[in-house]
Amino acid sequence: MTFWDHLDELRSVIIRALLVVTVFAVAAFCMKDALFSLLLAPTHADFITYRLIGADEEFRLTLVNTGLTEQFVVHVRTAFYAGLLCASPYVLYLFARFVAPGLYERERAVGVRLVGGAYLMFLVGTVVNYLLVFPLTVRFLGSYQVSEEVGSILTLQSYIDTLLGLGLVMGLVFELPVMCWMLSRFGLLSKGMMRRYRRHAFVGILIAAAVITPTGDPFSLLAVTLPIYLLYELSMLLVSNKNT
């Protein structure tokens, strides 16, 4: 194939990917009740995470809308993200099929493991955020007051922005094993190196967890720190013993 043939093929792949994302986004937009029932579940005291930790059953977070178009814009944007997330396996497949002919068989095998592992870990990070990090964060910040004379009004847009932002952050954090595995294959990281700097890594993880979940109780900090540290330990199992 010529260079222009490759460009035509890439354009076809992009168009098909956009069409699939659009279809899923429209479907998510039409399923408004189910979509926002899922997203707004952490505002209720009966959310699964709150029940498991035995939190106060009187918790209730009320969201408000302050702009004429705010709810519609949030609805459209959230539906697009949901459509992108649902269509992402097919989108990855399209781009992988486009790139595959230019790779050797060994490179294809490594690419499949890399992309598949990265996608899976991103999903796991998103789920951990929804079930653990975000509920603890929104429960603390939503009820936090510097004084009883100062009330809090949380907008829908702020709530959704925090949920999606933390989801992206946790998805990227959970790429740690994949990144370590890739660096190991390039000879830039080894198991011995990770063992030597394990204490430093734990301190860094503790600081990162405190930033991600700015709650005041040790339980919340531990609940966020533990999964990230387990990722570090998992990464040591994946990296090579070479260059130790």
PDB file of C-alpha atoms in Angstrom:
ATOM      1  CA  MET A   1       0.000   0.000   0.000  1.00  0.00           C
ATOM      2  CA  THR A   2       1.156   3.534  -0.735  1.00  0.00           C
ATOM      3  CA  PHE A   3       1.329   6.307   1.843  1.00  0.00           C
ATOM      4  CA  TRP A   4      -1.968   7.748   0.595  1.00  0.00           C
ATOM      5  CA  ASP A   5      -3.596   4.311   0.735  1.00  0.00           C
ATOM      6  CA  HIS A   6      -2.576   4.089   4.394  1.00  0.00           C
ATOM      7  CA  LEU A   7      -4.094   7.510   5.039  1.00  0.00           C
ATOM      8  CA  ASP A   8      -7.354   6.433   3.396  1.00  0.00           C
ATOM      9  CA  GLU A   9      -7.409   3.299   5.540  1.00  0.00           C
ATOM     10  CA  LEU A  10      -6.708   5.343   8.683  1.00  0.00           C
ATOM     11  CA  ARG A  11      -9.504   7.745   7.787  1.00  0.00           C
ATOM     12  CA  SER A  12     -11.867   4.783   7.376  1.00  0.00           C
ATOM     13  CA  VAL A  13     -10.841   3.441  10.788  1.00  0.00           C
ATOM     14  CA  ILE A  14     -11.384   6.827  12.465  1.00  0.00           C
ATOM     15  CA  ILE A  15     -14.804   7.259  10.825  1.00  0.00           C
ATOM     16  CA  ARG A  16     -15.950   3.808  11.916  1.00  0.00           C
ATOM     17  CA  ALA A  17     -14.665   4.409  15.441  1.00  0.00           C
ATOM     18  CA  LEU A  18     -16.525   7.723  15.666  1.00  0.00           C
ATOM     19  CA  LEU A  19     -19.716   6.135  14.376  1.00  0.00           C
ATOM     20  CA  VAL A  20     -19.590   3.369  16.971  1.00  0.00           C
ATOM     21  CA  VAL A  21     -18.850   5.841  19.779  1.00  0.00           C
ATOM     22  CA  THR A  22     -21.742   8.010  18.585  1.00  0.00           C
ATOM     23  CA  VAL A  23     -24.147   5.063  18.569  1.00  0.00           C
ATOM     24  CA  PHE A  24     -23.223   4.110  22.132  1.00  0.00           C
ATOM     25  CA  ALA A  25     -23.341   7.741  23.248  1.00  0.00           C
ATOM     26  CA  VAL A  26     -26.837   8.186  21.804  1.00  0.00           C
ATOM     27  CA  ALA A  27     -27.929   4.980  23.530  1.00  0.00           C
ATOM     28  CA  ALA A  28     -26.493   6.233  26.830  1.00  0.00           C
ATOM     29  CA  PHE A  29     -28.207   9.603  26.302  1.00  0.00           C
ATOM     30  CA  CYS A  30     -31.568   7.876  25.825  1.00  0.00           C
ATOM     31  CA  MET A  31     -31.014   5.771  28.968  1.00  0.00           C
ATOM     32  CA  LYS A  32     -30.844   8.877  31.156  1.00  0.00           C
ATOM     33  CA  ASP A  33     -32.574   7.410  34.198  1.00  0.00           C
ATOM     34  CA  ALA A  34     -30.368   4.320  34.361  1.00  0.00           C
ATOM     35  CA  LEU A  35     -27.188   6.290  33.656  1.00  0.00           C
ATOM     36  CA  PHE A  36     -27.672   8.941  36.335  1.00  0.00           C
ATOM     37  CA  SER A  37     -29.138   6.483  38.806  1.00  0.00           C
ATOM     38  CA  LEU A  38     -25.758   4.744  38.657  1.00  0.00           C
ATOM     39  CA  LEU A  39     -23.702   7.936  38.799  1.00  0.00           C
ATOM     40  CA  LEU A  40     -25.697   9.547  41.605  1.00  0.00           C
ATOM     41  CA  ALA A  41     -25.820   6.435  43.791  1.00  0.00           C
ATOM     42  CA  PRO A  42     -22.937   7.651  46.049  1.00  0.00           C
ATOM     43  CA  THR A  43     -25.116  10.582  47.163  1.00  0.00           C
ATOM     44  CA  HIS A  44     -27.367   8.193  49.120  1.00  0.00           C
ATOM     45  CA  ALA A  45     -26.659   6.619  52.489  1.00  0.00           C
ATOM     46  CA  ASP A  46     -27.586   3.135  51.226  1.00  0.00           C
ATOM     47  CA  PHE A  47     -24.697   3.061  48.721  1.00  0.00           C
ATOM     48  CA  ILE A  48     -22.864  -0.269  48.976  1.00  0.00           C
ATOM     49  CA  THR A  49     -19.575   1.260  50.142  1.00  0.00           C
ATOM     50  CA  TYR A  50     -21.249   3.160  52.975  1.00  0.00           C
ATOM     51  CA  ARG A  51     -23.052   0.034  54.130  1.00  0.00           C
ATOM     52  CA  LEU A  52     -19.846  -2.015  54.138  1.00  0.00           C
ATOM     53  CA  ILE A  53     -17.927   0.486  56.280  1.00  0.00           C
ATOM     54  CA  GLY A  54     -20.879   1.061  58.611  1.00  0.00           C
ATOM     55  CA  ALA A  55     -21.143   4.775  57.871  1.00  0.00           C
ATOM     56  CA  ASP A  56     -23.794   7.128  59.205  1.00  0.00           C
ATOM     57  CA  GLU A  57     -27.143   6.209  57.675  1.00  0.00           C
ATOM     58  CA  GLU A  58     -28.385   9.799  57.826  1.00  0.00           C
ATOM     59  CA  PHE A  59     -26.001  10.955  55.092  1.00  0.00           C
ATOM     60  CA  ARG A  60     -27.751  12.553  52.124  1.00  0.00           C
ATOM     61  CA  LEU A  61     -26.146  14.774  49.534  1.00  0.00           C
ATOM     62  CA  THR A  62     -28.430  17.132  47.616  1.00  0.00           C
ATOM     63  CA  LEU A  63     -27.243  18.459  44.260  1.00  0.00           C
ATOM     64  CA  VAL A  64     -28.466  21.669  42.665  1.00  0.00           C
ATOM     65  CA  ASN A  65     -28.454  23.150  39.193  1.00  0.00           C
ATOM     66  CA  THR A  66     -27.308  26.770  38.825  1.00  0.00           C
ATOM     67  CA  GLY A  67     -27.315  27.266  35.050  1.00  0.00           C
ATOM     68  CA  LEU A  68     -30.033  27.208  32.431  1.00  0.00           C
ATOM     69  CA  THR A  69     -28.173  24.772  30.172  1.00  0.00           C
ATOM     70  CA  GLU A  70     -26.065  23.059  32.830  1.00  0.00           C
ATOM     71  CA  GLN A  71     -28.123  19.879  33.205  1.00  0.00           C
ATOM     72  CA  PHE A  72     -28.383  19.346  29.445  1.00  0.00           C
ATOM     73  CA  VAL A  73     -24.649  19.934  28.925  1.00  0.00           C
ATOM     74  CA  VAL A  74     -23.782  17.550  31.755  1.00  0.00           C
ATOM     75  CA  HIS A  75     -26.167  14.976  30.284  1.00  0.00           C
ATOM     76  CA  VAL A  76     -24.588  15.207  26.819  1.00  0.00           C
ATOM     77  CA  ARG A  77     -21.012  15.119  28.129  1.00  0.00           C
ATOM     78  CA  THR A  78     -21.673  12.200  30.465  1.00  0.00           C
ATOM     79  CA  ALA A  79     -23.415  10.249  27.707  1.00  0.00           C
ATOM     80  CA  PHE A  80     -20.411  10.818  25.439  1.00  0.00           C
ATOM     81  CA  TYR A  81     -17.990   9.502  28.079  1.00  0.00           C
ATOM     82  CA  ALA A  82     -20.219   6.488  28.672  1.00  0.00           C
ATOM     83  CA  GLY A  83     -20.395   5.844  24.929  1.00  0.00           C
ATOM     84  CA  LEU A  84     -16.622   6.122  24.600  1.00  0.00           C
ATOM     85  CA  LEU A  85     -16.084   3.714  27.484  1.00  0.00           C
ATOM     86  CA  CYS A  86     -18.540   1.159  26.083  1.00  0.00           C
ATOM     87  CA  ALA A  87     -17.189   1.422  22.528  1.00  0.00           C
ATOM     88  CA  SER A  88     -13.517   1.396  23.550  1.00  0.00           C
ATOM     89  CA  PRO A  89     -12.976  -2.382  23.025  1.00  0.00           C
ATOM     90  CA  TYR A  90     -14.132  -2.137  19.400  1.00  0.00           C
ATOM     91  CA  VAL A  91     -12.183   1.109  18.870  1.00  0.00           C
ATOM     92  CA  LEU A  92      -9.010  -0.538  20.162  1.00  0.00           C
ATOM     93  CA  TYR A  93      -9.666  -3.517  17.897  1.00  0.00           C
ATOM     94  CA  LEU A  94      -9.995  -1.250  14.837  1.00  0.00           C
ATOM     95  CA  PHE A  95      -6.724   0.550  15.490  1.00  0.00           C
ATOM     96  CA  ALA A  96      -4.940  -2.691  16.399  1.00  0.00           C
ATOM     97  CA  ARG A  97      -6.042  -4.251  13.105  1.00  0.00           C
ATOM     98  CA  PHE A  98      -4.793  -1.161  11.261  1.00  0.00           C
ATOM     99  CA  VAL A  99      -1.347  -1.312  12.893  1.00  0.00           C
ATOM    100  CA  ALA A 100      -0.939  -5.110  12.930  1.00  0.00           C
ATOM    101  CA  PRO A 101       0.194  -5.604   9.274  1.00  0.00           C
ATOM    102  CA  GLY A 102       3.259  -3.435   9.919  1.00  0.00           C
ATOM    103  CA  LEU A 103       4.440  -5.474  12.915  1.00  0.00           C
ATOM    104  CA  TYR A 104       6.368  -8.707  13.238  1.00  0.00           C
ATOM    105  CA  GLU A 105       4.594 -11.644  14.846  1.00  0.00           C
ATOM    106  CA  ARG A 106       6.478 -11.202  18.142  1.00  0.00           C
ATOM    107  CA  GLU A 107       5.698  -7.472  18.169  1.00  0.00           C
ATOM    108  CA  ARG A 108       2.023  -8.243  17.622  1.00  0.00           C
ATOM    109  CA  ALA A 109       1.991 -10.611  20.602  1.00  0.00           C
ATOM    110  CA  VAL A 110       3.654  -8.004  22.825  1.00  0.00           C
ATOM    111  CA  GLY A 111       1.296  -5.311  21.544  1.00  0.00           C
ATOM    112  CA  VAL A 112      -1.776  -7.411  22.325  1.00  0.00           C
ATOM    113  CA  ARG A 113      -0.553  -8.029  25.875  1.00  0.00           C
ATOM    114  CA  LEU A 114       0.352  -4.380  26.359  1.00  0.00           C
ATOM    115  CA  VAL A 115      -2.888  -2.890  25.027  1.00  0.00           C
ATOM    116  CA  GLY A 116      -5.083  -5.561  26.595  1.00  0.00           C
ATOM    117  CA  GLY A 117      -3.397  -5.215  29.982  1.00  0.00           C
ATOM    118  CA  ALA A 118      -3.547  -1.416  29.882  1.00  0.00           C
ATOM    119  CA  TYR A 119      -7.238  -1.445  28.999  1.00  0.00           C
ATOM    120  CA  LEU A 120      -8.106  -3.982  31.682  1.00  0.00           C
ATOM    121  CA  MET A 121      -6.194  -2.106  34.384  1.00  0.00           C
ATOM    122  CA  PHE A 122      -7.815   1.178  33.375  1.00  0.00           C
ATOM    123  CA  LEU A 123     -11.245  -0.404  33.825  1.00  0.00           C
ATOM    124  CA  VAL A 124     -10.232  -1.809  37.208  1.00  0.00           C
ATOM    125  CA  GLY A 125      -9.029   1.625  38.277  1.00  0.00           C
ATOM    126  CA  THR A 126     -12.319   3.162  37.174  1.00  0.00           C
ATOM    127  CA  VAL A 127     -14.305   0.617  39.183  1.00  0.00           C
ATOM    128  CA  VAL A 128     -12.114   1.141  42.268  1.00  0.00           C
ATOM    129  CA  ASN A 129     -12.706   4.872  41.975  1.00  0.00           C
ATOM    130  CA  TYR A 130     -16.476   4.448  41.746  1.00  0.00           C
ATOM    131  CA  LEU A 131     -16.727   1.991  44.628  1.00  0.00           C
ATOM    132  CA  LEU A 132     -14.029   3.325  46.939  1.00  0.00           C
ATOM    133  CA  VAL A 133     -12.161   6.548  46.187  1.00  0.00           C
ATOM    134  CA  PHE A 134     -14.988   8.761  44.951  1.00  0.00           C
ATOM    135  CA  PRO A 135     -17.590   7.776  47.602  1.00  0.00           C
ATOM    136  CA  LEU A 136     -15.129   8.464  50.424  1.00  0.00           C
ATOM    137  CA  THR A 137     -14.096  11.751  48.823  1.00  0.00           C
ATOM    138  CA  VAL A 138     -17.594  13.028  48.131  1.00  0.00           C
ATOM    139  CA  ARG A 139     -18.837  11.959  51.551  1.00  0.00           C
ATOM    140  CA  PHE A 140     -16.065  13.889  53.281  1.00  0.00           C
ATOM    141  CA  LEU A 141     -15.997  16.996  51.110  1.00  0.00           C
ATOM    142  CA  GLY A 142     -19.778  17.101  50.670  1.00  0.00           C
ATOM    143  CA  SER A 143     -20.371  17.270  54.417  1.00  0.00           C
ATOM    144  CA  TYR A 144     -17.272  19.256  55.408  1.00  0.00           C
ATOM    145  CA  GLN A 145     -17.861  22.657  57.065  1.00  0.00           C
ATOM    146  CA  VAL A 146     -15.428  25.211  58.420  1.00  0.00           C
ATOM    147  CA  SER A 147     -18.285  26.535  60.547  1.00  0.00           C
ATOM    148  CA  GLU A 148     -21.911  25.670  61.238  1.00  0.00           C
ATOM    149  CA  GLU A 149     -22.781  29.104  59.920  1.00  0.00           C
ATOM    150  CA  VAL A 150     -21.474  28.190  56.456  1.00  0.00           C
ATOM    151  CA  GLY A 151     -23.547  25.737  54.444  1.00  0.00           C
ATOM    152  CA  SER A 152     -22.505  23.894  51.291  1.00  0.00           C
ATOM    153  CA  ILE A 153     -24.302  23.821  47.963  1.00  0.00           C
ATOM    154  CA  LEU A 154     -22.875  21.216  45.607  1.00  0.00           C
ATOM    155  CA  THR A 155     -23.723  21.614  41.939  1.00  0.00           C
ATOM    156  CA  LEU A 156     -24.383  18.759  39.554  1.00  0.00           C
ATOM    157  CA  GLN A 157     -21.558  19.889  37.299  1.00  0.00           C
ATOM    158  CA  SER A 158     -19.057  19.919  40.155  1.00  0.00           C
ATOM    159  CA  TYR A 159     -20.143  16.443  41.229  1.00  0.00           C
ATOM    160  CA  ILE A 160     -19.842  14.939  37.731  1.00  0.00           C
ATOM    161  CA  ASP A 161     -16.529  16.714  37.069  1.00  0.00           C
ATOM    162  CA  THR A 162     -15.076  15.262  40.272  1.00  0.00           C
ATOM    163  CA  LEU A 163     -16.364  11.781  39.481  1.00  0.00           C
ATOM    164  CA  LEU A 164     -14.982  11.755  35.932  1.00  0.00           C
ATOM    165  CA  GLY A 165     -11.728  13.449  36.947  1.00  0.00           C
ATOM    166  CA  LEU A 166     -11.000  10.992  39.746  1.00  0.00           C
ATOM    167  CA  GLY A 167     -11.990   8.129  37.448  1.00  0.00           C
ATOM    168  CA  LEU A 168      -9.374   9.249  34.932  1.00  0.00           C
ATOM    169  CA  VAL A 169      -6.735   9.672  37.646  1.00  0.00           C
ATOM    170  CA  MET A 170      -7.360   6.239  39.155  1.00  0.00           C
ATOM    171  CA  GLY A 171      -7.452   4.659  35.698  1.00  0.00           C
ATOM    172  CA  LEU A 172      -3.995   6.098  35.008  1.00  0.00           C
ATOM    173  CA  VAL A 173      -2.694   5.110  38.459  1.00  0.00           C
ATOM    174  CA  PHE A 174      -3.705   1.515  37.798  1.00  0.00           C
ATOM    175  CA  GLU A 175      -1.496   1.520  34.700  1.00  0.00           C
ATOM    176  CA  LEU A 176       1.482   1.161  37.067  1.00  0.00           C
ATOM    177  CA  PRO A 177       1.978  -2.608  36.506  1.00  0.00           C
ATOM    178  CA  VAL A 178       1.768  -2.172  32.743  1.00  0.00           C
ATOM    179  CA  MET A 179       4.278   0.681  32.758  1.00  0.00           C
ATOM    180  CA  CYS A 180       6.682  -1.265  34.978  1.00  0.00           C
ATOM    181  CA  TRP A 181       6.408  -4.300  32.724  1.00  0.00           C
ATOM    182  CA  MET A 182       7.141  -2.200  29.647  1.00  0.00           C
ATOM    183  CA  LEU A 183      10.112  -0.451  31.291  1.00  0.00           C
ATOM    184  CA  SER A 184      11.413  -3.856  32.324  1.00  0.00           C
ATOM    185  CA  ARG A 185      11.345  -5.079  28.732  1.00  0.00           C
ATOM    186  CA  PHE A 186      13.434  -2.044  27.730  1.00  0.00           C
ATOM    187  CA  GLY A 187      15.927  -2.828  30.496  1.00  0.00           C
ATOM    188  CA  LEU A 188      15.165   0.375  32.409  1.00  0.00           C
ATOM    189  CA  LEU A 189      13.628  -1.278  35.474  1.00  0.00           C
ATOM    190  CA  SER A 190      14.301  -4.444  37.412  1.00  0.00           C
ATOM    191  CA  LYS A 191      12.866  -6.333  40.342  1.00  0.00           C
ATOM    192  CA  GLY A 192      15.942  -5.631  42.446  1.00  0.00           C
ATOM    193  CA  MET A 193      15.610  -1.895  41.835  1.00  0.00           C
ATOM    194  CA  MET A 194      11.969  -1.934  42.904  1.00  0.00           C
ATOM    195  CA  ARG A 195      12.868  -3.870  46.049  1.00  0.00           C
ATOM    196  CA  ARG A 196      15.602  -1.379  46.994  1.00  0.00           C
ATOM    197  CA  TYR A 197      13.234   1.566  46.641  1.00  0.00           C
ATOM    198  CA  ARG A 198      10.183  -0.128  48.161  1.00  0.00           C
ATOM    199  CA  ARG A 199      10.136   2.123  51.241  1.00  0.00           C
ATOM    200  CA  HIS A 200      10.472   5.249  49.118  1.00  0.00           C
ATOM    201  CA  ALA A 201       7.654   4.014  46.903  1.00  0.00           C
ATOM    202  CA  PHE A 202       5.413   3.441  49.917  1.00  0.00           C
ATOM    203  CA  VAL A 203       5.948   7.014  51.123  1.00  0.00           C
ATOM    204  CA  GLY A 204       5.210   8.327  47.640  1.00  0.00           C
ATOM    205  CA  ILE A 205       2.067   6.200  47.424  1.00  0.00           C
ATOM    206  CA  LEU A 206       0.940   7.445  50.841  1.00  0.00           C
ATOM    207  CA  ILE A 207       1.356  11.055  49.719  1.00  0.00           C
ATOM    208  CA  ALA A 208      -0.466  10.379  46.445  1.00  0.00           C
ATOM    209  CA  ALA A 209      -3.334   8.693  48.323  1.00  0.00           C
ATOM    210  CA  ALA A 210      -3.614  11.687  50.663  1.00  0.00           C
ATOM    211  CA  VAL A 211      -3.888  13.991  47.646  1.00  0.00           C
ATOM    212  CA  ILE A 212      -6.415  11.804  45.832  1.00  0.00           C
ATOM    213  CA  THR A 213      -8.610  11.355  48.907  1.00  0.00           C
ATOM    214  CA  PRO A 214      -8.250  14.370  51.210  1.00  0.00           C
ATOM    215  CA  THR A 215     -10.210  12.814  54.072  1.00  0.00           C
ATOM    216  CA  GLY A 216      -9.281  13.203  57.696  1.00  0.00           C
ATOM    217  CA  ASP A 217      -9.731   9.635  58.915  1.00  0.00           C
ATOM    218  CA  PRO A 218      -7.027   6.936  58.753  1.00  0.00           C
ATOM    219  CA  PHE A 219      -9.458   4.346  57.361  1.00  0.00           C
ATOM    220  CA  SER A 220     -10.094   6.287  54.165  1.00  0.00           C
ATOM    221  CA  LEU A 221      -6.380   6.920  53.683  1.00  0.00           C
ATOM    222  CA  LEU A 222      -5.609   3.233  54.183  1.00  0.00           C
ATOM    223  CA  ALA A 223      -8.439   2.188  51.866  1.00  0.00           C
ATOM    224  CA  VAL A 224      -6.851   4.163  49.035  1.00  0.00           C
ATOM    225  CA  THR A 225      -3.209   3.448  49.885  1.00  0.00           C
ATOM    226  CA  LEU A 226      -3.577  -0.326  50.097  1.00  0.00           C
ATOM    227  CA  PRO A 227      -4.791  -0.967  46.502  1.00  0.00           C
ATOM    228  CA  ILE A 228      -2.057   1.281  45.044  1.00  0.00           C
ATOM    229  CA  TYR A 229       0.644  -0.403  47.123  1.00  0.00           C
ATOM    230  CA  LEU A 230      -0.652  -3.812  46.056  1.00  0.00           C
ATOM    231  CA  LEU A 231      -0.226  -2.591  42.469  1.00  0.00           C
ATOM    232  CA  TYR A 232       3.422  -1.874  43.262  1.00  0.00           C
ATOM    233  CA  GLU A 233       3.870  -5.390  44.630  1.00  0.00           C
ATOM    234  CA  LEU A 234       2.114  -6.812  41.584  1.00  0.00           C
ATOM    235  CA  SER A 235       4.463  -4.815  39.367  1.00  0.00           C
ATOM    236  CA  MET A 236       7.455  -6.498  41.016  1.00  0.00           C
ATOM    237  CA  LEU A 237       6.052  -9.867  39.997  1.00  0.00           C
ATOM    238  CA  LEU A 238       5.791  -8.724  36.382  1.00  0.00           C
ATOM    239  CA  VAL A 239       9.194  -7.109  35.898  1.00  0.00           C
ATOM    240  CA  SER A 240      12.315  -9.042  35.004  1.00  0.00           C
ATOM    241  CA  ASN A 241      15.082 -10.086  37.364  1.00  0.00           C
ATOM    242  CA  LYS A 242      17.684  -8.849  34.908  1.00  0.00           C
ATOM    243  CA  ASN A 243      19.959  -5.913  35.689  1.00  0.00           C
ATOM    244  CA  THR A 244      19.443  -6.282  39.444  1.00  0.00           C
TER     245      THR A 244
END
